[in-house]
Amino acid sequence: MADSSLPRAEVGILLYPGCQQAMVHGMTDLIDIAGQFSVQHGGPVVRVSHWQM
């Protein structure tokens, strides 16, 4: 039986030279809230990761 708390979707945010950290934090919060909404309504867990160039 699969563990329903494991991420089944992942969104990667690319941190490129000169990117605005406010955008990174804002997008991370937005996706995290969407993931919480998904779980509350029977959808998959969503993980957000940051990728460095």
mmCIF file of C-alpha atoms in Angstrom:
data_model
loop_
_atom_site.group_PDB
_atom_site.id
_atom_site.type_symbol
_atom_site.label_atom_id
_atom_site.label_comp_id
_atom_site.label_asym_id
_atom_site.label_seq_id
_atom_site.Cartn_x
_atom_site.Cartn_y
_atom_site.Cartn_z
ATOM 1 C CA MET A 1 0.000 0.000 0.000
ATOM 2 C CA ALA A 2 1.421 3.399 -0.983
ATOM 3 C CA ASP A 3 1.992 6.074 1.647
ATOM 4 C CA SER A 4 -0.431 8.900 0.810
ATOM 5 C CA SER A 5 1.843 11.451 2.541
ATOM 6 C CA LEU A 6 4.571 10.957 -0.078
ATOM 7 C CA PRO A 7 4.701 13.607 -2.818
ATOM 8 C CA ARG A 8 3.074 12.498 -6.053
ATOM 9 C CA ALA A 9 3.751 15.786 -7.808
ATOM 10 C CA GLU A 10 6.774 18.058 -7.662
ATOM 11 C CA VAL A 11 7.245 21.608 -8.871
ATOM 12 C CA GLY A 12 10.820 22.795 -9.284
ATOM 13 C CA ILE A 13 11.654 26.498 -9.168
ATOM 14 C CA LEU A 14 14.874 27.391 -10.959
ATOM 15 C CA LEU A 15 17.071 29.868 -9.112
ATOM 16 C CA TYR A 16 19.001 31.620 -11.867
ATOM 17 C CA PRO A 17 21.549 34.419 -11.461
ATOM 18 C CA GLY A 18 19.740 37.670 -10.745
ATOM 19 C CA CYS A 19 16.333 36.128 -10.015
ATOM 20 C CA GLN A 20 14.281 37.984 -7.455
ATOM 21 C CA GLN A 21 14.114 36.140 -4.138
ATOM 22 C CA ALA A 22 10.698 37.688 -3.431
ATOM 23 C CA MET A 23 9.391 35.880 -6.517
ATOM 24 C CA VAL A 24 10.913 32.602 -5.341
ATOM 25 C CA HIS A 25 9.327 32.908 -1.897
ATOM 26 C CA GLY A 26 5.984 34.038 -3.306
ATOM 27 C CA MET A 27 5.788 31.186 -5.821
ATOM 28 C CA THR A 28 6.861 28.684 -3.157
ATOM 29 C CA ASP A 29 4.087 29.886 -0.834
ATOM 30 C CA LEU A 30 1.519 29.829 -3.646
ATOM 31 C CA ILE A 31 2.364 26.259 -4.677
ATOM 32 C CA ASP A 32 2.518 25.106 -1.044
ATOM 33 C CA ILE A 33 -0.975 26.485 -0.380
ATOM 34 C CA ALA A 34 -2.257 24.842 -3.578
ATOM 35 C CA GLY A 35 -0.739 21.552 -2.382
ATOM 36 C CA GLN A 36 -2.484 21.856 0.982
ATOM 37 C CA PHE A 37 -5.778 22.526 -0.826
ATOM 38 C CA SER A 38 -5.169 19.470 -3.002
ATOM 39 C CA VAL A 39 -4.646 17.185 0.003
ATOM 40 C CA GLN A 40 -7.698 18.573 1.803
ATOM 41 C CA HIS A 41 -9.807 17.695 -1.242
ATOM 42 C CA GLY A 42 -8.412 14.203 -1.800
ATOM 43 C CA GLY A 43 -5.748 15.150 -4.343
ATOM 44 C CA PRO A 44 -2.048 14.376 -4.412
ATOM 45 C CA VAL A 45 0.622 15.769 -2.130
ATOM 46 C CA VAL A 46 2.703 18.406 -3.941
ATOM 47 C CA ARG A 47 6.343 19.091 -3.163
ATOM 48 C CA VAL A 48 8.148 22.304 -4.089
ATOM 49 C CA SER A 49 11.886 22.181 -4.663
ATOM 50 C CA HIS A 50 14.430 24.842 -5.572
ATOM 51 C CA TRP A 51 17.038 24.191 -8.229
ATOM 52 C CA GLN A 52 20.262 26.172 -8.448
ATOM 53 C CA MET A 53 21.908 26.846 -11.827
#
